Short mmCIF file of C-alpha atoms (C1' of nucleotides) in Angstrom, two decimals:
data_model
loop_
_atom_site.label_atom_id
_atom_site.label_comp_id
_atom_site.label_asym_id
_atom_site.label_seq_id
_atom_site.Cartn_x
_atom_site.Cartn_y
_atom_site.Cartn_z
CA MET A 1290 0.00 0.00 0.00
CA THR A 1291 1.17 3.48 -0.64
CA LYS A 1292 2.54 5.77 1.98
CA GLU A 1293 0.03 8.53 1.50
CA SER A 1294 -2.75 6.23 2.36
CA ASN A 1295 -1.81 5.93 6.01
CA HIS A 1296 -4.20 8.78 6.27
CA MET A 1297 -1.56 11.26 7.24
CA PRO A 1298 -2.74 14.54 5.82
CA GLU A 1299 0.56 15.52 4.19
CA HIS A 1300 -0.96 18.84 3.37
CA THR A 1301 1.06 21.98 3.08
CA ILE A 1302 -0.11 25.13 4.76
CA LEU A 1303 1.22 28.61 4.21
CA LEU A 1304 1.23 30.98 7.17
CA VAL A 1305 1.18 34.66 6.44
CA ASP A 1306 1.72 36.96 9.37
CA ASP A 1307 4.11 39.78 10.03
CA GLU A 1308 4.84 38.76 13.59
CA ALA A 1309 7.36 36.00 13.89
CA ALA A 1310 5.99 34.97 17.26
CA ILE A 1311 2.62 34.19 15.84
CA ARG A 1312 4.06 32.35 12.90
CA ASP A 1313 6.05 30.17 15.24
CA MET A 1314 3.13 29.47 17.43
CA LEU A 1315 0.93 28.45 14.52
CA SER A 1316 3.72 26.53 12.97
CA ILE A 1317 4.24 24.38 16.02
CA ALA A 1318 0.59 23.65 16.45
CA LEU A 1319 0.10 22.72 12.81
CA GLU A 1320 3.22 20.65 12.50
CA ALA A 1321 2.14 18.69 15.51
CA ALA A 1322 -1.03 17.94 13.64
CA GLY A 1323 0.98 16.58 10.75
CA TYR A 1324 0.98 19.43 8.28
CA ASN A 1325 3.90 20.81 6.35
CA ILE A 1326 4.41 24.47 6.98
CA LEU A 1327 5.57 27.32 4.80
CA SER A 1328 5.63 30.87 6.01
CA ALA A 1329 5.76 34.39 4.74
CA GLU A 1330 5.90 37.68 6.56
CA ASN A 1331 4.29 39.87 3.99
CA ALA A 1332 1.92 39.75 1.11
CA GLN A 1333 4.52 39.85 -1.64
CA GLN A 1334 6.42 36.94 -0.24
CA ALA A 1335 3.20 35.10 0.32
CA HIS A 1336 2.07 35.59 -3.23
CA ALA A 1337 5.33 34.32 -4.58
CA ILE A 1338 5.16 31.20 -2.47
CA ILE A 1339 1.59 30.52 -3.42
CA VAL A 1340 2.30 30.76 -7.10
CA ASP A 1341 5.42 28.73 -6.69
CA GLN A 1342 4.62 25.98 -4.27
CA HIS A 1343 0.88 25.62 -4.42
CA PRO A 1344 0.17 25.20 -0.73
CA ASP A 1345 -3.05 23.41 0.05
CA LEU A 1346 -4.26 26.17 2.30
CA VAL A 1347 -3.32 29.69 3.33
CA LEU A 1348 -3.67 31.09 6.82
CA LEU A 1349 -3.73 34.80 6.36
CA ASP A 1350 -3.47 37.53 8.93
CA TRP A 1351 -5.93 40.29 8.41
CA MET A 1352 -3.75 43.13 9.56
CA MET A 1353 -0.36 43.47 8.03
CA PRO A 1354 1.86 46.36 7.15
CA GLY A 1355 1.92 47.21 3.48
CA THR A 1356 -0.53 45.20 1.47
CA THR A 1357 -3.09 44.03 3.93
CA GLY A 1358 -4.36 40.52 4.14
CA LEU A 1359 -7.61 41.55 2.56
CA GLU A 1360 -5.87 42.93 -0.48
CA LEU A 1361 -3.87 39.79 -0.92
CA LEU A 1362 -7.02 37.76 -0.61
CA ARG A 1363 -8.72 39.79 -3.29
CA ARG A 1364 -5.77 39.41 -5.54
CA LEU A 1365 -5.70 35.67 -5.09
CA LYS A 1366 -9.34 35.37 -5.89
CA ARG A 1367 -9.01 37.57 -8.90
CA GLU A 1368 -6.37 35.51 -10.63
CA GLU A 1369 -7.38 32.25 -12.13
CA LEU A 1370 -4.22 30.49 -11.17
CA THR A 1371 -4.78 31.06 -7.51
CA GLU A 1372 -8.50 31.43 -7.12
CA LYS A 1373 -9.01 27.93 -5.85
CA VAL A 1374 -6.54 28.12 -3.00
CA PRO A 1375 -8.53 28.03 0.20
CA VAL A 1376 -7.86 30.84 2.62
CA ILE A 1377 -8.59 31.16 6.29
CA MET A 1378 -8.35 34.67 7.66
CA LEU A 1379 -7.03 35.46 11.10
CA THR A 1380 -8.76 38.44 12.59
CA ALA A 1381 -8.40 40.26 15.87
CA LYS A 1382 -11.38 40.11 18.14
CA ALA A 1383 -11.99 43.81 17.80
CA GLU A 1384 -12.51 43.69 14.08
CA GLU A 1385 -15.60 41.55 14.12
CA GLY A 1386 -17.11 43.50 11.32
CA SER A 1387 -14.31 42.53 9.03
CA LYS A 1388 -15.35 38.92 9.13
CA ILE A 1389 -18.07 39.68 6.75
CA SER A 1390 -15.96 41.52 4.25
CA GLY A 1391 -13.44 38.74 4.44
CA LEU A 1392 -16.00 36.12 3.69
CA ASP A 1393 -17.35 38.33 0.96
CA ALA A 1394 -13.97 38.57 -0.62
CA GLY A 1395 -13.86 34.83 -0.82
CA ALA A 1396 -12.20 33.61 2.35
CA ASP A 1397 -13.24 30.10 3.24
CA ASP A 1398 -13.35 30.71 6.93
CA TYR A 1399 -11.97 33.07 9.53
CA ILE A 1400 -10.70 32.64 13.02
CA ALA A 1401 -10.80 35.39 15.59
CA LYS A 1402 -7.71 35.85 17.70
CA PRO A 1403 -7.13 34.66 20.25
CA PHE A 1404 -7.99 31.12 19.40
CA SER A 1405 -7.07 27.71 20.70
CA PRO A 1406 -4.89 25.35 18.70
CA ARG A 1407 -7.72 22.88 18.80
CA GLU A 1408 -10.06 25.32 17.15
CA LEU A 1409 -7.46 26.18 14.58
CA ILE A 1410 -6.85 22.57 13.64
CA SER A 1411 -10.49 21.78 13.42
CA ARG A 1412 -11.17 24.69 11.11
CA VAL A 1413 -8.23 23.82 8.96
CA LYS A 1414 -9.41 20.26 8.70
CA ALA A 1415 -12.93 21.33 7.90
CA VAL A 1416 -11.84 23.61 5.12
CA LEU A 1417 -9.50 21.06 3.62
CA ARG A 1418 -12.18 18.46 3.73
CA ARG A 1419 -14.69 20.68 2.04
CA VAL A 1420 -12.28 21.77 -0.63
CA GLY A 1421 -11.24 18.21 -1.20
CA ARG A 1422 -14.79 17.23 -1.81
CA GLU A 1423 -15.33 20.02 -4.23
CA ALA A 1424 -12.18 19.24 -6.11
CA LEU A 1425 -13.72 15.88 -6.82
CA LYS A 1426 -16.27 17.67 -8.87
CA ASP A 1427 -13.90 19.68 -10.97
CA PRO A 1428 -13.34 18.57 -14.51
CA ILE A 1429 -9.96 17.07 -15.24
CA ILE A 1430 -8.29 18.09 -18.46
CA VAL A 1431 -5.54 16.18 -20.19
CA GLY A 1432 -4.55 17.08 -23.68
CA GLU A 1433 -7.78 17.64 -25.53
CA MET A 1434 -9.67 15.36 -23.24
CA VAL A 1435 -12.10 16.68 -20.67
CA PHE A 1436 -13.29 14.43 -17.92
CA ASP A 1437 -16.36 15.90 -16.27
CA PRO A 1438 -17.43 14.04 -13.13
CA LEU A 1439 -20.61 16.02 -12.64
CA GLY A 1440 -21.86 15.38 -16.10
CA HIS A 1441 -20.38 11.90 -15.95
CA ARG A 1442 -19.08 12.53 -19.38
CA VAL A 1443 -15.79 12.39 -21.18
CA SER A 1444 -15.07 14.29 -24.32
CA ILE A 1445 -12.14 14.80 -26.58
CA ALA A 1446 -11.95 17.89 -28.72
CA ASN A 1447 -15.54 18.56 -27.78
CA ASN A 1448 -16.85 15.26 -28.93
CA SER A 1449 -18.50 13.11 -26.38
CA ILE A 1450 -16.76 9.78 -25.96
CA ASP A 1451 -18.73 6.87 -24.87
CA LEU A 1452 -17.40 4.62 -22.19
CA GLY A 1453 -18.85 1.74 -20.28
CA PRO A 1454 -19.15 2.16 -16.53
CA THR A 1455 -16.01 0.20 -15.82
CA GLU A 1456 -13.92 2.06 -18.34
CA TYR A 1457 -15.23 5.29 -16.91
CA ARG A 1458 -14.12 4.37 -13.42
CA LEU A 1459 -10.83 3.12 -14.72
CA LEU A 1460 -10.18 6.38 -16.48
CA GLN A 1461 -11.21 8.34 -13.43
CA PHE A 1462 -8.81 6.33 -11.35
CA PHE A 1463 -5.99 6.94 -13.75
CA LEU A 1464 -6.69 10.62 -14.01
CA THR A 1465 -6.59 11.05 -10.27
CA HIS A 1466 -3.42 8.98 -10.00
CA GLN A 1467 -1.31 10.02 -12.92
CA GLU A 1468 2.37 9.29 -13.47
CA ARG A 1469 2.38 6.19 -11.34
CA VAL A 1470 2.44 2.52 -12.09
CA PHE A 1471 -0.21 0.24 -10.69
CA SER A 1472 -0.21 -3.51 -10.74
CA ARG A 1473 -3.24 -5.32 -12.05
CA ASP A 1474 -4.00 -6.28 -8.50
CA GLN A 1475 -4.02 -2.73 -7.33
CA ILE A 1476 -6.15 -1.68 -10.23
CA LEU A 1477 -8.65 -4.40 -9.46
CA ASP A 1478 -8.78 -3.22 -5.88
CA TYR A 1479 -9.25 0.42 -6.67
CA VAL A 1480 -11.51 0.23 -9.64
CA TRP A 1481 -13.52 -2.89 -9.00
CA GLY A 1482 -13.52 -2.68 -5.24
CA GLY A 1483 -11.75 -4.70 -2.64
CA ASN A 1484 -13.48 -8.02 -2.52
CA VAL A 1485 -13.81 -9.27 -5.99
CA TYR A 1486 -11.86 -12.15 -7.24
CA LEU A 1487 -11.26 -11.79 -10.88
CA ASP A 1488 -8.68 -12.94 -13.30
CA GLU A 1489 -5.91 -10.38 -13.49
CA ARG A 1490 -6.09 -10.57 -17.26
CA THR A 1491 -9.47 -8.95 -17.06
CA VAL A 1492 -7.67 -5.72 -16.43
CA ASP A 1493 -5.90 -6.05 -19.74
CA VAL A 1494 -9.16 -6.30 -21.52
CA HIS A 1495 -10.58 -3.21 -19.92
CA ILE A 1496 -7.40 -1.34 -20.57
CA ARG A 1497 -7.80 -2.22 -24.16
CA ARG A 1498 -11.40 -1.07 -24.19
CA LEU A 1499 -10.41 2.18 -22.59
CA ARG A 1500 -7.61 2.74 -25.06
CA LYS A 1501 -9.91 2.06 -27.93
CA ALA A 1502 -12.51 4.46 -26.63
CA ILE A 1503 -10.11 7.33 -26.18
CA SER A 1504 -8.07 6.70 -29.27
CA VAL A 1505 -8.75 10.05 -30.78
CA ALA A 1506 -5.84 12.30 -31.56
CA GLY A 1507 -3.47 9.89 -29.88
CA HIS A 1508 -4.98 10.05 -26.45
CA GLU A 1509 -4.64 6.31 -26.09
CA ASN A 1510 -0.93 6.84 -25.64
CA TYR A 1511 -1.52 8.22 -22.19
CA VAL A 1512 -2.37 4.75 -21.02
CA GLN A 1513 0.95 3.04 -20.93
CA THR A 1514 1.96 -0.54 -20.41
CA VAL A 1515 4.80 -1.14 -18.01
CA ARG A 1516 5.99 -4.57 -18.76
CA GLY A 1517 6.22 -6.78 -15.71
CA ALA A 1518 4.68 -4.13 -13.47
CA GLY A 1519 1.31 -3.02 -14.65
CA TYR A 1520 -0.07 0.13 -16.20
CA ARG A 1521 0.48 3.81 -15.88
CA PHE A 1522 -1.31 6.92 -17.00
CA SER A 1523 1.18 9.53 -18.01
CA THR A 1524 1.10 12.69 -20.02
CA GLN A 1525 4.72 12.19 -20.93
CA ILE A 1526 4.27 10.26 -24.07
CA GLN A 1527 6.71 7.44 -24.50
CA HIS A 1528 8.90 7.53 -27.55
CA ALA A 1529 8.00 5.08 -30.21
CA MET B 710 -54.16 22.55 -14.86
CA THR B 711 -53.23 23.86 -11.44
CA LYS B 712 -55.19 26.62 -9.85
CA GLU B 713 -52.53 29.18 -10.68
CA SER B 714 -54.28 32.33 -9.51
CA ASN B 715 -53.96 35.66 -11.28
CA HIS B 716 -50.33 36.41 -11.47
CA MET B 717 -49.49 36.52 -7.82
CA PRO B 718 -45.99 35.58 -6.74
CA GLU B 719 -47.10 32.03 -5.94
CA HIS B 720 -44.05 31.50 -3.87
CA THR B 721 -44.15 29.18 -0.94
CA ILE B 722 -42.62 30.20 2.33
CA LEU B 723 -41.97 27.96 5.27
CA LEU B 724 -42.27 29.49 8.72
CA VAL B 725 -40.37 27.85 11.50
CA ASP B 726 -41.10 29.06 14.98
CA ASP B 727 -42.08 27.32 18.13
CA GLU B 728 -44.65 29.90 19.14
CA ALA B 729 -47.96 29.51 17.42
CA ALA B 730 -48.78 33.17 17.93
CA ILE B 731 -45.81 34.28 15.94
CA ARG B 732 -46.46 31.77 13.21
CA ASP B 733 -49.99 33.07 12.88
CA MET B 734 -48.90 36.63 12.78
CA LEU B 735 -46.32 36.01 10.09
CA SER B 736 -48.66 33.80 8.25
CA ILE B 737 -51.34 36.45 8.01
CA ALA B 738 -48.93 39.10 6.87
CA LEU B 739 -47.35 36.91 4.23
CA GLU B 740 -50.55 35.47 2.93
CA ALA B 741 -51.85 38.96 2.49
CA ALA B 742 -48.83 39.58 0.32
CA GLY B 743 -49.73 36.65 -1.82
CA TYR B 744 -47.45 33.91 -0.60
CA ASN B 745 -48.34 30.36 0.18
CA ILE B 746 -47.47 29.46 3.71
CA LEU B 747 -46.26 26.28 5.28
CA SER B 748 -45.31 26.10 8.90
CA ALA B 749 -43.38 23.99 11.31
CA GLU B 750 -42.91 24.32 15.00
CA ASN B 751 -39.59 22.59 15.33
CA ALA B 752 -36.50 21.79 13.38
CA GLN B 753 -37.36 18.18 12.62
CA GLN B 754 -40.70 19.08 11.18
CA ALA B 755 -39.12 21.89 9.25
CA HIS B 756 -36.50 19.68 7.76
CA ALA B 757 -39.07 17.18 6.63
CA ILE B 758 -41.13 19.86 4.97
CA ILE B 759 -38.17 21.39 3.24
CA VAL B 760 -37.02 18.10 1.80
CA ASP B 761 -40.50 17.26 0.80
CA GLN B 762 -42.04 20.40 -0.51
CA HIS B 763 -39.15 22.54 -1.58
CA PRO B 764 -40.41 25.84 -0.27
CA ASP B 765 -38.96 28.87 -2.00
CA LEU B 766 -37.80 30.41 1.24
CA VAL B 767 -37.52 29.58 4.90
CA LEU B 768 -38.17 32.02 7.72
CA LEU B 769 -36.37 30.55 10.64
CA ASP B 770 -36.53 31.54 14.25
CA TRP B 771 -33.19 31.68 15.88
CA MET B 772 -34.25 30.43 19.25
CA MET B 773 -36.12 27.22 19.43
CA PRO B 774 -36.31 24.41 21.91
CA GLY B 775 -34.37 21.34 20.89
CA THR B 776 -32.40 21.82 17.72
CA THR B 777 -31.90 25.51 17.41
CA GLY B 778 -32.45 27.47 14.29
CA LEU B 779 -28.75 27.77 13.78
CA GLU B 780 -28.26 24.05 13.82
CA LEU B 781 -31.00 23.54 11.32
CA LEU B 782 -29.46 26.19 9.13
CA ARG B 783 -26.10 24.47 9.22
CA ARG B 784 -27.66 21.19 8.40
CA LEU B 785 -29.49 22.66 5.44
CA LYS B 786 -26.34 24.18 4.07
CA ARG B 787 -24.40 21.01 4.55
CA GLU B 788 -26.64 18.83 2.43
CA GLU B 789 -26.60 19.29 -1.27
CA LEU B 790 -30.27 18.70 -1.60
CA THR B 791 -31.13 21.68 0.53
CA GLU B 792 -28.17 23.99 0.32
CA LYS B 793 -29.81 26.31 -2.12
CA VAL B 794 -32.92 27.05 -0.13
CA PRO B 795 -32.71 30.67 0.97
CA VAL B 796 -33.12 31.27 4.67
CA ILE B 797 -33.99 34.40 6.60
CA MET B 798 -33.29 34.22 10.30
CA LEU B 799 -35.51 35.84 12.87
CA THR B 800 -33.50 37.05 15.82
CA ALA B 801 -34.44 38.79 19.01
CA LYS B 802 -33.11 42.30 19.37
CA ALA B 803 -30.87 41.27 22.18
CA GLU B 804 -28.94 38.72 20.20
CA GLU B 805 -27.41 41.11 17.74
CA GLY B 806 -24.17 39.22 17.86
CA SER B 807 -25.81 36.17 16.50
CA LYS B 808 -26.48 37.91 13.26
CA ILE B 809 -22.96 37.36 12.29
CA SER B 810 -22.84 33.69 12.98
CA GLY B 811 -26.13 33.34 11.22
CA LEU B 812 -24.83 34.99 8.12
CA ASP B 813 -21.71 32.92 8.40
CA ALA B 814 -23.62 29.74 8.50
CA GLY B 815 -25.23 30.72 5.28
CA ALA B 816 -28.36 32.65 6.10
CA ASP B 817 -29.37 35.03 3.35
CA ASP B 818 -30.62 37.73 5.64
CA TYR B 819 -31.87 38.20 9.15
CA ILE B 820 -34.58 40.26 10.71
CA ALA B 821 -34.48 41.43 14.29
CA LYS B 822 -37.68 41.13 16.26
CA PRO B 823 -39.79 43.10 16.60
CA PHE B 824 -40.24 44.04 13.00
CA SER B 825 -42.98 45.51 10.91
CA PRO B 826 -44.84 43.43 8.36
CA ARG B 827 -43.72 45.89 5.75
CA GLU B 828 -40.11 45.29 6.58
CA LEU B 829 -40.65 41.58 6.58
CA ILE B 830 -42.25 41.58 3.18
CA SER B 831 -39.63 43.74 1.65
CA ARG B 832 -36.84 41.53 2.93
CA VAL B 833 -38.57 38.46 1.71
CA LYS B 834 -38.99 39.98 -1.69
CA ALA B 835 -35.42 41.10 -1.78
CA VAL B 836 -34.08 37.69 -0.92
CA LEU B 837 -36.30 35.95 -3.40
CA ARG B 838 -35.27 38.35 -6.07
CA ARG B 839 -31.62 38.03 -5.28
CA VAL B 840 -31.61 34.31 -5.01
CA GLY B 841 -33.07 34.21 -8.43
CA ARG B 842 -36.23 32.40 -7.56
CA GLU B 843 -37.66 35.13 -9.67
CA ALA B 844 -35.52 33.95 -12.49
CA LEU B 845 -37.36 30.73 -12.18
CA LYS B 846 -40.22 32.58 -13.71
CA ASP B 847 -38.34 33.29 -16.90
CA PRO B 848 -38.90 30.98 -19.81
CA ILE B 849 -36.15 28.51 -20.57
CA ILE B 850 -35.32 27.85 -24.17
CA VAL B 851 -33.52 24.81 -25.46
CA GLY B 852 -33.40 24.09 -29.13
CA GLU B 853 -36.86 24.80 -30.41
CA MET B 854 -38.41 24.08 -27.07
CA VAL B 855 -39.77 26.83 -24.89
CA PHE B 856 -40.50 26.08 -21.28
CA ASP B 857 -42.64 28.80 -19.78
CA PRO B 858 -43.12 28.45 -16.03
CA LEU B 859 -45.55 31.32 -15.77
CA GLY B 860 -47.89 29.96 -18.35
CA HIS B 861 -47.09 26.47 -17.12
CA ARG B 862 -46.72 25.54 -20.71
CA VAL B 863 -44.19 23.84 -22.89
CA SER B 864 -44.01 24.17 -26.60
CA ILE B 865 -41.76 23.02 -29.39
CA ALA B 866 -41.61 24.96 -32.61
CA ASN B 867 -44.66 26.85 -31.44
CA ASN B 868 -46.74 23.80 -30.88
CA SER B 869 -47.94 23.28 -27.40
CA ILE B 870 -46.77 20.02 -25.88
CA ASP B 871 -48.82 18.37 -23.29
CA LEU B 872 -47.23 16.88 -20.27
CA GLY B 873 -48.53 15.31 -17.12
CA PRO B 874 -47.73 17.09 -13.89
CA THR B 875 -44.87 14.79 -13.05
CA GLU B 876 -43.32 15.03 -16.47
CA TYR B 877 -43.62 18.79 -16.24
CA ARG B 878 -41.75 18.89 -12.95
CA LEU B 879 -39.22 16.44 -14.25
CA LEU B 880 -38.56 18.57 -17.27
CA GLN B 881 -38.34 21.67 -15.14
CA PHE B 882 -35.84 19.97 -12.91
CA PHE B 883 -33.74 18.92 -15.86
CA LEU B 884 -33.84 22.32 -17.45
CA THR B 885 -32.65 23.97 -14.31
CA HIS B 886 -29.91 21.38 -13.84
CA GLN B 887 -28.50 20.75 -17.26
CA GLU B 888 -25.30 18.93 -18.12
CA ARG B 889 -25.27 16.94 -14.94
CA VAL B 890 -26.04 13.35 -14.15
CA PHE B 891 -28.56 12.48 -11.51
CA SER B 892 -29.18 9.08 -10.08
CA ARG B 893 -32.72 7.79 -9.96
CA ASP B 894 -32.58 8.36 -6.25
CA GLN B 895 -31.66 11.97 -6.60
CA ILE B 896 -34.32 12.48 -9.18
CA LEU B 897 -36.91 10.98 -6.89
CA ASP B 898 -35.76 13.31 -4.14
CA TYR B 899 -35.84 16.42 -6.23
CA VAL B 900 -38.86 15.81 -8.34
CA TRP B 901 -41.08 13.75 -6.12
CA GLY B 902 -39.96 15.16 -2.80
CA GLY B 903 -37.77 13.63 -0.19
CA ASN B 904 -39.94 11.35 1.83
CA VAL B 905 -41.50 9.15 -0.75
CA TYR B 906 -40.66 5.56 -1.12
CA LEU B 907 -41.02 4.53 -4.69
CA ASP B 908 -39.44 1.96 -6.89
CA GLU B 909 -36.47 3.46 -8.67
CA ARG B 910 -37.73 2.04 -11.91
CA THR B 911 -40.60 4.44 -11.72
CA VAL B 912 -38.19 7.10 -12.82
CA ASP B 913 -37.50 5.16 -15.99
CA VAL B 914 -41.13 5.17 -16.84
CA HIS B 915 -41.50 8.88 -16.40
CA ILE B 916 -38.37 9.48 -18.34
CA ARG B 917 -39.90 7.52 -21.12
CA ARG B 918 -43.11 9.51 -20.91
CA LEU B 919 -41.20 12.72 -20.98
CA ARG B 920 -39.14 11.61 -23.94
CA LYS B 921 -42.19 10.56 -25.80
CA ALA B 922 -43.89 13.86 -25.12
CA ILE B 923 -41.01 15.96 -26.34
CA SER B 924 -40.01 13.77 -29.22
CA VAL B 925 -40.50 16.39 -31.84
CA ALA B 926 -37.56 17.35 -34.00
CA GLY B 927 -35.28 15.18 -31.93
CA HIS B 928 -35.77 16.95 -28.67
CA GLU B 929 -35.98 13.65 -26.86
CA ASN B 930 -32.25 13.31 -27.39
CA TYR B 931 -31.62 15.92 -24.77
CA VAL B 932 -32.72 13.46 -22.15
CA GLN B 933 -29.83 11.06 -22.01
CA THR B 934 -29.36 7.78 -20.29
CA VAL B 935 -26.10 7.34 -18.47
CA ARG B 936 -25.80 3.66 -17.93
CA GLY B 937 -24.98 2.77 -14.38
CA ALA B 938 -25.36 6.34 -13.21
CA GLY B 939 -28.74 7.78 -14.02
CA TYR B 940 -29.98 10.40 -16.44
CA ARG B 941 -28.73 13.67 -17.74
CA PHE B 942 -30.22 16.55 -19.65
CA SER B 943 -27.69 17.86 -22.07
CA THR B 944 -27.70 19.93 -25.18
CA GLN B 945 -24.59 18.21 -26.36
CA ILE B 946 -26.19 15.47 -28.28
CA GLN B 947 -24.74 12.13 -27.49
CA HIS B 948 -23.03 9.87 -29.90
CA ALA B 949 -22.85 9.97 -33.66
"C1'" DA C 282 -72.41 12.38 -4.83
"C1'" DG C 283 -71.40 9.79 -9.06
"C1'" DC C 284 -69.31 9.57 -13.57
"C1'" DC C 285 -65.60 10.23 -16.47
"C1'" DT C 286 -61.01 11.41 -17.62
"C1'" DT C 287 -56.35 11.72 -16.64
"C1'" DC C 288 -52.47 10.48 -14.09
"C1'" DT C 289 -49.44 7.15 -11.44
"C1'" DG C 290 -46.81 3.51 -10.01
"C1'" DT C 291 -45.81 -1.34 -10.83
"C1'" DC C 292 -45.20 -5.28 -13.34
"C1'" DA C 293 -43.73 -8.61 -17.01
"C1'" DT C 294 -41.33 -8.67 -21.01
"C1'" DA C 295 -38.21 -7.15 -24.75
"C1'" DT C 296 -34.06 -4.90 -25.94
"C1'" DT C 297 -29.82 -3.01 -25.38
"C1'" DT C 298 -25.40 -2.79 -23.41
"C1'" DG C 299 -21.66 -4.32 -20.41
"C1'" DT C 300 -18.89 -8.18 -18.36
"C1'" DG C 301 -15.42 -11.60 -17.68
"C1'" DT C 302 -13.09 -15.43 -19.87
"C1'" DC C 303 -10.89 -17.78 -23.36
"C1'" DA C 304 -8.17 -18.82 -27.55
"C1'" DT C 305 -5.07 -16.94 -30.30
"C1'" DG C 306 -1.89 -13.50 -32.19
"C1'" DT C 307 2.09 -10.40 -31.41
"C1'" DA C 308 5.84 -8.08 -29.28
"C1'" DA C 309 9.58 -7.94 -25.72
"C1'" DC C 310 13.22 -10.15 -23.27
"C1'" DC C 311 17.04 -13.43 -22.41
"C1'" DG D 337 14.46 -19.28 -30.76
"C1'" DG D 338 12.28 -20.10 -26.80
"C1'" DT D 339 9.80 -18.05 -23.17
"C1'" DT D 340 7.10 -14.82 -21.08
"C1'" DA D 341 4.07 -11.00 -20.92
"C1'" DC D 342 0.75 -8.43 -23.17
"C1'" DA D 343 -2.86 -7.37 -27.00
"C1'" DT D 344 -6.81 -8.51 -29.41
"C1'" DG D 345 -11.24 -10.30 -31.11
"C1'" DA D 346 -14.99 -13.27 -30.19
"C1'" DC D 347 -18.51 -14.94 -27.31
"C1'" DA D 348 -21.82 -16.38 -23.86
"C1'" DC D 349 -23.97 -14.75 -20.12
"C1'" DA D 350 -25.26 -10.98 -16.90
"C1'" DA D 351 -27.03 -6.59 -15.88
"C1'" DA D 352 -29.30 -2.39 -16.86
"C1'" DT D 353 -32.70 0.03 -19.28
"C1'" DA D 354 -36.83 0.52 -22.46
"C1'" DT D 355 -41.38 -0.48 -23.37
"C1'" DG D 356 -46.32 -1.58 -23.27
"C1'" DA D 357 -50.15 -2.78 -20.54
"C1'" DC D 358 -52.90 -2.36 -16.51
"C1'" DA D 359 -55.35 -1.35 -12.26
"C1'" DG D 360 -56.01 1.79 -8.82
"C1'" DA D 361 -55.84 6.90 -7.38
"C1'" DA D 362 -56.76 11.50 -8.00
"C1'" DG D 363 -59.12 15.14 -9.83
"C1'" DG D 364 -62.75 17.54 -12.73
"C1'" DC D 365 -67.40 18.14 -13.99
"C1'" DT D 366 -72.43 18.17 -13.70
#
DNA sequence: AGCCTTCTGTCATATTTGTGTCATGTAACC
DNA sequence: GGTTACATGACACAAATATGACAGAAGGCT
């Protein structure tokens, strides 16, 4: 089994606060909870890190010298590249009113200082969980192929592809686990569900069906055979 | 044909308050303004009614014995089926602070008691307008088909189509949720109301009736079967 | 109320589509 | 060249959906 499945979050959180003391405090609490921490002391730095490292969540102090947290938030939400990054605002008790404008601007939650580590962690978890669920609903795009979970439809170059239920799940599995080899066993477990006993060769057949279905403009080349190991979905096309 | 009075709003509002006196008062004021009223005296009842009848708006008292209004609100916003129902909270003057948490939890507006009927009505109108329930009154056009909620009429290429009540609601549901798959279960929930127990296959039959009714100039192709998943209304015609 | 019409949900049956396995062909590896 | 792993097409059976018919329910009309 893979290491990320021992349910350790392994999420990366960016802390943005001008006071080192607060950053440290948050950092300790969050690391103890199993998160990776990045930090920035101003909005510029923060923006650079976000663009660069794609943290899974940003904890953003409301009040900061220079560009305020709110401005950074607005900027993040304005740009397509960063609009999906979830943000939790940290606000001082006094500025209750600001909660609303923060939420308006697109923050996912806010926490009023002072707060307990427990509260912090639980909010962080809640936001990550919610965002994770929503991400499940976002279309996945690879090459000219669009995989739309909500519509339960796959299209390539705007033409609807038709897939059987199993091939659909297989493709979904691959798309959410790209660039990695899986044995037939693993694929059976993930795609068919844990307690089926089927011939491993069955996987081959469904792989073939999937390849056939998406063989438009070379998209079948994303599904790659790894001799002796299994299959892999990769956007790095193998040389012929 | 339904009774469909003059051209009154015809919106349905659910009142949730534990005190009968208040329910009556609100009820009289709102009925005078042309709304249909449902009422519930506790959160459980309210939830059942919401799932079942899909009111256009919920007026929810903050303070109630048992599950409080806030808890109900959270629950509504948590479940996909009900997250879109607009909610106005009724709060006592004293609990000003609660406004904020109410809005946070997803309330659309709040009104502090005591309030005037005029204020109530205008807030209700405002929320309904904003939430776009008004938009629900605009005709929806797909291909040559015109779905006119006000006239409760559907026509294709200027010929009136006749649909049974269930097929009408089914079509309305599809038109307002295009390009998305729904399981038979979900369809039963949305179109029939939450607390019915019916055979899932019943959906198939109504789908067929709907298809048959709109099968003019190929409009039945908009209603698509997604094997293993349910049905979808899509303007991207399937297959070649 | 009673009659008539329309609507509804369920069933039994037909049809379509998906499934896993096998036999055989083909390519990779030593 | 022999061996192994994978690809492919065919097929029988399984599963899901479509369809037509029907009896009871609901609603309109006089």
